[in-house]
């Protein structure tokens, strides 16, 4: 396993392990969407690194949209409230939508996003999440493609943050110690 870049972090998945898994997901999703390319909706901010790598692993003529949501305060505990911070720039009505999310934890954020996209009349909606924490689920949500299934640990790096820090760490790491305020 790769060395952690910081003593507050313990590497769970190195950049190489992530790249290998993203390539597999890319093949699987490309095969599933052959002939009907989706609109990829990258959920900001957390999925921006994953989405950038994943779309380059998709051999499809796709379009990319960004949806900004905020579901947490600055710490590591869910408030349960979801707020749209940046909306899509094109209608999704009649389109096949692939939501790209960083992590599904309680499922509250994804449940909100799914109801929004469905209410706007998408033809189909599927979800690709880099990480899944099934033990923390509070609402049932469908997750069609998962990078890695993890236990109840707080993860940062590869786009994921704690209080907006660590998004630029190339590996996926367990946060052993929250950053000083
Ligand atoms: P949920 O609504 O509880 O499923 O939380 C989803 C959102 O919470 C994700 O999109 C992340 O932004 C954030 N989140 C949940 N767990 C973690 C974690 O372990 N590290 C970083 N962010 C997390
Ligand atoms: Mg976050």
Coordinates of C-alpha atoms and ligand atoms in Angstrom, one line a residue:
X1 CA 0.0 0.0 0.0
X2 CA 1.2 3.5 -0.8
X3 CA 2.5 5.7 2.0
X4 CA 0.1 8.2 3.4
X5 CA 1.1 11.8 2.6
X6 CA 0.2 13.0 6.1
X7 CA 0.2 11.5 9.6
X8 CA -3.5 12.3 10.0
X9 CA -4.2 10.1 7.1
X10 CA -4.0 6.3 6.5
X11 CA -4.1 5.2 2.9
X12 CA -7.0 2.8 2.1
X13 CA -6.7 2.9 -1.7
X14 CA -3.6 4.2 -3.5
X15 CA -3.8 6.2 -6.7
X16 CA -2.8 3.1 -8.7
X17 CA -5.6 1.0 -7.1
X18 CA -8.1 3.7 -7.8
X19 CA -6.9 4.0 -11.5
X20 CA -7.3 0.2 -11.9
X21 CA -10.9 0.2 -10.5
X22 CA -11.9 3.3 -12.5
X23 CA -10.7 1.5 -15.7
X24 CA -12.9 -1.5 -14.8
X25 CA -15.9 0.7 -14.1
X26 CA -15.3 2.5 -17.4
X27 CA -15.4 -0.7 -19.4
X28 CA -18.6 -1.9 -17.6
X29 CA -20.4 1.4 -18.0
X30 CA -19.3 1.8 -21.7
X31 CA -20.7 -1.6 -22.5
X32 CA -24.0 -0.8 -20.7
X33 CA -24.5 2.4 -22.6
X34 CA -23.4 1.5 -26.0
X35 CA -25.7 3.1 -28.6
X36 CA -27.4 5.4 -26.1
X37 CA -24.8 7.5 -24.4
X38 CA -25.9 9.2 -21.1
X39 CA -25.5 12.7 -19.8
X40 CA -23.0 12.3 -17.0
X41 CA -24.0 14.4 -14.0
X42 CA -21.0 15.0 -11.7
X43 CA -22.1 15.9 -8.2
X44 CA -19.9 18.7 -6.8
X45 CA -17.8 19.2 -5.1
X46 CA -16.8 15.7 -4.0
X47 CA -17.0 13.8 -7.3
X48 CA -14.9 16.2 -9.4
X49 CA -11.7 14.1 -9.4
X50 CA -13.5 10.8 -9.8
X51 CA -15.7 12.1 -12.6
X52 CA -12.7 13.6 -14.5
X53 CA -11.1 10.2 -14.5
X54 CA -14.2 8.2 -15.1
X55 CA -15.4 10.1 -18.2
X56 CA -12.0 9.5 -19.7
X57 CA -12.5 5.8 -19.2
X58 CA -15.8 5.9 -21.0
X59 CA -15.7 5.2 -24.7
X60 CA -18.9 7.0 -25.4
X61 CA -19.8 10.4 -27.0
X62 CA -21.3 11.7 -23.8
X63 CA -22.2 15.1 -22.4
X64 CA -21.2 16.3 -18.9
X65 CA -23.2 18.4 -16.4
X66 CA -22.4 19.5 -12.9
X67 CA -24.8 19.6 -10.0
X68 CA -23.6 21.3 -6.8
X69 CA -25.1 20.1 -3.6
X70 CA -24.1 20.6 0.0
X71 CA -25.2 18.0 2.5
X72 CA -22.8 18.5 5.3
X73 CA -21.7 21.3 7.5
X74 CA -18.0 21.7 7.9
X75 CA -17.5 18.6 10.0
X76 CA -18.0 14.9 9.5
X77 CA -21.6 14.5 10.7
X78 CA -24.5 14.7 8.3
X79 CA -27.0 17.5 9.0
X80 CA -29.6 15.6 6.8
X81 CA -30.3 18.8 4.9
X82 CA -29.5 19.0 1.2
X83 CA -29.0 22.3 -0.6
X84 CA -28.5 23.0 -4.3
X85 CA -25.4 25.2 -4.7
X86 CA -25.2 25.0 -8.5
X87 CA -27.9 23.8 -10.9
X88 CA -27.6 21.9 -14.2
X89 CA -27.3 24.0 -17.3
X90 CA -29.4 21.8 -19.6
X91 CA -32.8 20.1 -19.2
X92 CA -32.7 16.4 -18.4
X93 CA -36.2 15.6 -19.7
X94 CA -36.2 12.5 -21.9
X95 CA -32.4 11.9 -21.3
X96 CA -30.5 8.9 -19.9
X97 CA -28.7 10.2 -16.8
X98 CA -25.7 8.8 -15.1
X99 CA -25.1 10.4 -11.7
X100 CA -21.5 10.3 -10.6
X101 CA -21.2 10.7 -6.8
X102 CA -18.2 10.5 -4.5
X103 CA -19.7 8.5 -1.6
X104 CA -23.1 7.2 -0.5
X105 CA -23.2 7.4 3.2
X106 CA -26.7 7.8 4.8
X107 CA -28.2 8.0 1.3
X108 CA -30.0 11.2 2.1
X109 CA -28.1 13.3 -0.5
X110 CA -28.6 10.7 -3.3
X111 CA -32.2 10.3 -2.5
X112 CA -32.7 14.0 -2.9
X113 CA -30.8 14.1 -6.2
X114 CA -32.7 11.1 -7.6
X115 CA -36.0 12.7 -6.8
X116 CA -35.0 15.9 -8.4
X117 CA -33.7 14.3 -11.6
X118 CA -36.7 12.1 -11.9
X119 CA -39.1 15.0 -11.3
X120 CA -37.5 16.8 -14.2
X121 CA -38.5 13.9 -16.5
X122 CA -35.3 12.0 -17.2
X123 CA -35.9 8.8 -19.2
X124 CA -33.5 6.8 -17.0
X125 CA -31.3 7.5 -14.0
X126 CA -28.4 5.3 -12.9
X127 CA -25.8 6.0 -10.2
X128 CA -22.1 5.4 -10.1
X129 CA -20.5 6.0 -6.7
X130 CA -16.8 5.8 -6.0
X131 CA -17.4 4.7 -2.4
X132 CA -20.3 3.0 -0.7
X133 CA -20.8 2.8 3.1
X134 CA -23.8 0.5 3.3
X135 CA -23.6 0.2 7.1
X136 CA -24.5 3.9 7.5
X137 CA -27.6 3.9 5.2
X138 CA -30.7 5.6 6.5
X139 CA -32.7 5.6 3.3
X140 CA -32.8 2.9 0.5
X141 CA -31.2 4.2 -2.6
X142 CA -30.2 2.3 -5.8
X143 CA -26.4 2.4 -6.5
X144 CA -25.8 0.7 -9.9
X145 CA -22.0 1.0 -10.0
X146 CA -19.7 1.1 -7.0
X147 CA -15.9 1.6 -6.9
X148 CA -15.2 0.4 -3.4
X149 CA -17.5 -0.7 -0.5
X150 CA -16.1 0.4 2.8
X151 CA -17.0 0.2 6.5
X152 CA -17.9 3.1 8.8
X153 CA -14.7 5.2 8.4
X154 CA -14.4 8.9 7.3
X155 CA -12.5 9.0 4.1
X156 CA -10.7 12.0 2.4
X157 CA -8.7 12.5 -0.7
X158 CA -9.4 11.9 -4.5
X159 CA -11.9 14.8 -4.3
X160 CA -13.4 14.0 -0.8
X161 CA -12.9 16.5 1.9
X162 CA -13.1 17.3 5.6
X163 CA -13.9 20.9 6.1
X164 CA -12.8 21.5 2.5
X165 CA -9.3 20.1 3.0
X166 CA -7.6 17.0 1.5
X167 CA -9.5 17.0 -1.8
X168 CA -6.2 17.2 -3.7
X169 CA -4.7 14.1 -2.0
X170 CA -4.2 11.5 -4.8
X171 CA -5.1 8.5 -2.6
X172 CA -8.3 7.6 -0.7
X173 CA -7.4 7.8 2.9
X174 CA -9.0 7.3 6.3
X175 CA -9.0 10.5 8.3
X176 CA -7.5 9.5 11.7
X177 CA -7.6 13.0 13.1
X178 CA -9.8 15.9 12.0
X179 CA -7.9 19.0 10.8
X180 CA -7.3 21.8 13.4
X181 CA -9.9 24.5 13.1
Ligands
LIG1 P1 -25.1 11.1 2.6 O1 -26.2 12.1 2.3 O2 -25.0 10.9 4.1 O3 -25.2 9.8 1.9 O4 -23.7 11.8 2.4 C1 -23.3 12.0 1.1 C2 -22.3 13.1 1.1 O5 -21.7 13.3 2.4 C3 -21.2 12.8 0.1 O6 -21.5 13.2 -1.2 C4 -20.0 13.5 0.8 O7 -19.9 14.8 0.3 C5 -20.3 13.5 2.2 N1 -19.6 12.4 2.9 C6 -20.2 11.3 3.5 N2 -19.3 10.4 4.0 C7 -18.1 11.0 3.8 C8 -16.7 10.6 4.1 O8 -16.4 9.6 4.6 N3 -15.8 11.5 3.6 C9 -16.0 12.7 3.0 N4 -17.3 13.1 2.7 C10 -18.3 12.3 3.1
LIG2 MG1 -18.2 16.8 1.3

